[in-house]
């Protein structure tokens, strides 16, 4: 099976940089995604890494290393509105061909003034 | 407007009374999915569909049914709801294999607003 581990909570101050890690145990998958969810809202897509390396989208970057079974989301120039929960997710199992999506349990980011 | 819609948004029901939560997307996405979200457990996939008439189980399919007769619709059916199915449910969809026509990004999954279900 697949499982993804994330820290349950991270705190930081406005303007800082924070890294949210995602370590996984899975035999193979198509890609690693990141989602943001504010309290009471639906998850929204942030990024997707199909290949190893860094993907940059504005203040957010995401990194994947398949050899290390590890990925992270990097948030720069933190703003109060970045306070939310962040989820990593993997899709598919290259061994079975199943296309199910598995999410991590999420990291709650608290940004303080 | 490109979106995923779910109905109802809130539902309180009693044990054993069959219910259906509808989900519809207007983006011509192949992949559609249902999730439940419970405190401390994150999002767990219930069922997914790769295309019309193609459905498969996610991690927590017990007690649920789905169908995909049309590309845009993916209803979730609870034949005999029980209190342990009290949860927040999300429907989602995305385009597989190519960049999303609207966002230009790969594998961007769009979520509906959620359905909060309480089974008494």
CSV table of C-alpha atoms in Angstrom, one decimal:
chain,number,residue,atom,x,y,z
A,1,UNK,CA,0.0,0.0,0.0
A,2,UNK,CA,0.9,3.6,-0.1
A,3,UNK,CA,1.3,5.9,2.9
A,4,UNK,CA,2.5,9.5,3.1
A,5,UNK,CA,3.8,11.2,6.3
A,6,UNK,CA,3.7,14.9,7.0
A,7,UNK,CA,4.3,16.9,10.2
A,8,UNK,CA,1.0,17.7,11.8
A,9,UNK,CA,1.7,21.4,12.4
A,10,UNK,CA,4.3,24.0,11.5
A,11,UNK,CA,4.5,27.6,12.7
A,12,UNK,CA,6.3,30.6,11.2
A,13,UNK,CA,6.2,34.4,11.1
A,14,UNK,CA,5.2,36.7,8.2
A,15,UNK,CA,7.9,37.1,5.7
A,16,UNK,CA,9.7,33.9,6.6
A,17,UNK,CA,10.3,30.8,4.5
A,18,UNK,CA,8.9,27.4,5.6
A,19,UNK,CA,9.3,23.9,4.3
A,20,UNK,CA,6.7,21.2,4.6
A,21,UNK,CA,8.0,17.7,4.2
A,22,UNK,CA,6.3,14.7,2.8
A,23,UNK,CA,7.9,11.3,3.1
A,24,UNK,CA,6.3,8.3,1.5
A,25,UNK,CA,6.3,4.6,1.3
A,26,UNK,CA,5.1,3.4,-2.0
A,27,UNK,CA,6.5,1.2,-4.7
A,28,UNK,CA,6.0,3.7,-7.5
A,29,UNK,CA,3.6,6.4,-8.6
A,30,UNK,CA,3.0,8.8,-11.4
A,31,UNK,CA,3.6,12.1,-9.5
A,32,UNK,CA,3.4,14.0,-6.3
A,33,UNK,CA,0.9,16.8,-5.8
A,34,UNK,CA,0.4,19.5,-3.2
A,35,UNK,CA,-2.9,21.1,-2.1
A,36,UNK,CA,-3.9,23.9,0.1
A,37,UNK,CA,-7.0,23.9,2.2
A,38,UNK,CA,-8.3,26.8,4.3
A,39,UNK,CA,-10.7,26.1,7.2
A,40,UNK,CA,-14.2,25.5,5.9
A,41,UNK,CA,-13.0,25.4,2.3
A,42,UNK,CA,-12.2,22.9,-0.4
A,43,UNK,CA,-8.7,21.8,-1.2
A,44,UNK,CA,-7.0,23.8,-4.1
A,45,UNK,CA,-4.2,22.6,-6.2
A,46,UNK,CA,-0.8,24.1,-5.7
A,47,UNK,CA,1.7,22.1,-7.7
A,48,UNK,CA,2.6,18.7,-9.3
A,49,UNK,CA,6.0,17.0,-9.7
A,50,UNK,CA,6.1,14.3,-12.2
A,51,UNK,CA,9.9,14.2,-12.3
A,52,UNK,CA,12.6,14.7,-9.7
A,53,UNK,CA,13.6,18.2,-9.1
A,54,UNK,CA,12.2,21.6,-8.2
A,55,UNK,CA,9.0,23.1,-9.7
A,56,UNK,CA,8.5,26.8,-9.0
A,57,UNK,CA,5.2,28.7,-9.0
A,58,UNK,CA,5.5,32.2,-7.7
A,59,UNK,CA,6.1,32.1,-3.9
A,60,UNK,CA,5.5,28.3,-3.8
A,61,UNK,CA,8.0,25.7,-4.9
A,62,UNK,CA,7.8,21.9,-4.7
A,63,UNK,CA,10.5,19.3,-4.8
A,64,UNK,CA,10.6,15.6,-5.4
A,65,UNK,CA,13.3,13.0,-5.0
A,66,UNK,CA,12.1,9.5,-5.9
A,67,UNK,CA,15.4,8.0,-4.8
A,68,UNK,CA,15.0,9.4,-1.3
A,69,UNK,CA,11.2,8.8,-1.2
A,70,UNK,CA,10.8,12.4,-0.2
A,71,UNK,CA,9.2,15.6,-1.3
A,72,UNK,CA,8.6,19.1,0.1
A,73,UNK,CA,6.6,22.2,-0.4
A,74,UNK,CA,8.5,25.5,0.1
A,75,UNK,CA,6.6,28.6,0.9
A,76,UNK,CA,8.5,31.9,0.7
A,77,UNK,CA,7.6,35.4,1.8
A,78,UNK,CA,4.9,34.0,4.1
A,79,UNK,CA,1.7,36.0,4.4
A,80,UNK,CA,-1.1,35.7,7.0
A,81,UNK,CA,-3.3,34.2,4.3
A,82,UNK,CA,-1.0,31.3,3.9
A,83,UNK,CA,-2.3,29.9,7.2
A,84,UNK,CA,-4.0,26.8,6.1
A,85,UNK,CA,-3.6,23.0,5.9
A,86,UNK,CA,-1.3,21.6,3.2
A,87,UNK,CA,-1.6,18.1,1.8
A,88,UNK,CA,0.7,16.1,-0.4
A,89,UNK,CA,-0.8,13.4,-2.6
A,90,UNK,CA,0.4,10.6,-4.9
A,91,UNK,CA,-1.5,9.1,-7.8
A,92,UNK,CA,-1.3,5.7,-9.1
A,93,UNK,CA,0.7,2.5,-8.4
A,94,UNK,CA,3.1,1.7,-11.2
A,95,UNK,CA,3.1,-2.0,-10.2
A,96,UNK,CA,-0.7,-2.6,-10.2
A,97,UNK,CA,-1.8,0.1,-12.6
A,98,UNK,CA,-4.4,1.3,-10.2
A,99,UNK,CA,-5.0,5.0,-10.5
A,100,UNK,CA,-6.2,5.8,-7.0
A,101,UNK,CA,-5.0,8.9,-5.2
A,102,UNK,CA,-3.6,8.8,-1.7
A,103,UNK,CA,-3.3,11.9,0.4
A,104,UNK,CA,-1.1,12.6,3.4
A,105,UNK,CA,-2.8,13.5,6.7
A,106,UNK,CA,-1.9,17.2,6.2
A,107,UNK,CA,0.2,19.9,7.8
A,108,UNK,CA,-1.4,22.8,9.5
A,109,UNK,CA,0.6,26.0,8.9
A,110,UNK,CA,0.1,28.8,11.3
A,111,UNK,CA,1.6,32.2,10.2
A,112,UNK,CA,1.9,34.8,12.9
A,113,UNK,CA,2.5,38.6,12.6
B,1,UNK,CA,-17.2,29.2,-15.2
B,2,UNK,CA,-15.2,26.0,-14.9
B,3,UNK,CA,-16.3,24.2,-11.7
B,4,UNK,CA,-17.3,21.1,-9.8
B,5,UNK,CA,-20.7,21.2,-8.2
B,6,UNK,CA,-22.1,19.1,-5.4
B,7,UNK,CA,-25.5,18.8,-3.9
B,8,UNK,CA,-26.7,18.9,-1.3
B,9,UNK,CA,-24.1,21.0,0.6
B,10,UNK,CA,-25.5,19.9,4.0
B,11,UNK,CA,-27.5,16.9,4.9
B,12,UNK,CA,-28.8,15.4,8.1
B,13,UNK,CA,-30.3,12.0,7.8
B,14,UNK,CA,-31.1,8.9,9.8
B,15,UNK,CA,-29.5,5.5,9.8
B,16,UNK,CA,-30.6,3.3,6.9
B,17,UNK,CA,-32.3,5.9,4.7
B,18,UNK,CA,-30.8,5.7,1.3
B,19,UNK,CA,-29.3,8.9,-0.1
B,20,UNK,CA,-27.4,10.2,-3.1
B,21,UNK,CA,-24.9,13.1,-3.3
B,22,UNK,CA,-24.6,14.4,-6.8
B,23,UNK,CA,-21.4,15.7,-8.4
B,24,UNK,CA,-21.1,17.4,-11.8
B,25,UNK,CA,-18.2,19.0,-13.6
B,26,UNK,CA,-18.2,21.1,-16.7
B,27,UNK,CA,-14.6,20.8,-17.8
B,28,UNK,CA,-14.8,17.5,-19.8
B,29,UNK,CA,-12.4,15.8,-17.3
B,30,UNK,CA,-11.9,12.1,-17.5
B,31,UNK,CA,-10.9,11.4,-13.9
B,32,UNK,CA,-13.5,12.0,-11.2
B,33,UNK,CA,-13.2,11.0,-7.6
B,34,UNK,CA,-15.0,11.0,-4.2
B,35,UNK,CA,-13.2,11.7,-0.9
B,36,UNK,CA,-14.2,11.8,2.7
B,37,UNK,CA,-12.4,14.1,5.2
B,38,UNK,CA,-12.4,13.3,8.9
B,39,UNK,CA,-10.4,15.1,11.6
B,40,UNK,CA,-6.9,13.8,11.9
B,41,UNK,CA,-7.3,11.4,8.9
B,42,UNK,CA,-6.9,13.8,6.0
B,43,UNK,CA,-8.6,13.1,2.7
B,44,UNK,CA,-9.3,9.5,1.9
B,45,UNK,CA,-10.4,8.4,-1.5
B,46,UNK,CA,-13.7,6.4,-1.6
B,47,UNK,CA,-14.1,5.7,-5.3
B,48,UNK,CA,-12.7,7.0,-8.5
B,49,UNK,CA,-13.5,6.8,-12.2
B,50,UNK,CA,-11.1,7.1,-15.1
B,51,UNK,CA,-13.9,7.6,-17.6
B,52,UNK,CA,-17.5,6.7,-18.5
B,53,UNK,CA,-18.5,3.2,-17.2
B,54,UNK,CA,-15.0,2.8,-15.6
B,55,UNK,CA,-15.0,2.9,-11.8
B,56,UNK,CA,-12.7,1.5,-9.2
B,57,UNK,CA,-12.3,1.4,-5.4
B,58,UNK,CA,-10.2,3.8,-3.4
B,59,UNK,CA,-9.0,3.3,0.1
B,60,UNK,CA,-12.4,3.4,1.9
B,61,UNK,CA,-15.1,2.1,-0.5
B,62,UNK,CA,-17.2,0.1,2.1
B,63,UNK,CA,-20.8,1.3,2.4
B,64,UNK,CA,-20.6,3.4,-0.8
B,65,UNK,CA,-21.6,3.0,-4.4
B,66,UNK,CA,-20.9,5.1,-7.5
B,67,UNK,CA,-21.8,5.2,-11.1
B,68,UNK,CA,-20.4,7.0,-14.2
B,69,UNK,CA,-23.0,6.9,-16.9
B,70,UNK,CA,-22.1,10.3,-18.3
B,71,UNK,CA,-18.7,12.0,-18.4
B,72,UNK,CA,-19.8,15.0,-16.4
B,73,UNK,CA,-21.7,13.3,-13.5
B,74,UNK,CA,-20.4,11.0,-10.7
B,75,UNK,CA,-23.0,10.5,-8.0
B,76,UNK,CA,-22.1,9.0,-4.6
B,77,UNK,CA,-24.8,6.6,-3.2
B,78,UNK,CA,-25.1,5.5,0.4
B,79,UNK,CA,-27.6,2.6,0.3
B,80,UNK,CA,-27.9,2.3,4.0
B,81,UNK,CA,-26.1,5.1,5.8
B,82,UNK,CA,-24.6,4.5,9.2
B,83,UNK,CA,-23.3,7.0,11.8
B,84,UNK,CA,-19.7,6.2,11.0
B,85,UNK,CA,-20.3,7.7,7.5
B,86,UNK,CA,-20.8,11.1,9.1
B,87,UNK,CA,-18.2,13.2,7.4
B,88,UNK,CA,-17.3,15.9,5.0
B,89,UNK,CA,-17.4,14.7,1.4
B,90,UNK,CA,-15.6,16.2,-1.6
B,91,UNK,CA,-16.0,15.4,-5.2
B,92,UNK,CA,-13.1,16.2,-7.5
B,93,UNK,CA,-12.0,15.9,-11.2
B,94,UNK,CA,-9.0,16.4,-13.4
B,95,UNK,CA,-7.8,15.9,-16.9
B,96,UNK,CA,-5.4,13.0,-17.3
B,97,UNK,CA,-2.4,12.7,-19.5
B,98,UNK,CA,-2.3,16.3,-20.8
B,99,UNK,CA,-2.2,19.8,-19.4
B,100,UNK,CA,-5.5,21.1,-18.2
B,101,UNK,CA,-7.0,23.2,-20.9
B,102,UNK,CA,-8.0,25.9,-18.5
B,103,UNK,CA,-5.1,26.1,-16.1
B,104,UNK,CA,-2.3,24.9,-18.4
B,105,UNK,CA,-1.1,22.7,-15.5
B,106,UNK,CA,-0.6,19.0,-15.2
B,107,UNK,CA,-2.8,16.9,-13.0
B,108,UNK,CA,-4.6,19.9,-11.4
B,109,UNK,CA,-7.5,18.4,-9.5
B,110,UNK,CA,-10.5,20.6,-9.0
B,111,UNK,CA,-12.6,20.1,-5.9
B,112,UNK,CA,-16.3,20.7,-5.3
B,113,UNK,CA,-17.4,22.8,-2.3
B,114,UNK,CA,-18.0,19.8,-0.1
B,115,UNK,CA,-21.1,18.1,1.4
B,116,UNK,CA,-21.3,17.9,5.1
B,117,UNK,CA,-23.3,14.7,6.0
B,118,UNK,CA,-24.6,13.8,9.4
B,119,UNK,CA,-26.1,10.4,10.0
B,120,UNK,CA,-28.1,10.1,13.2
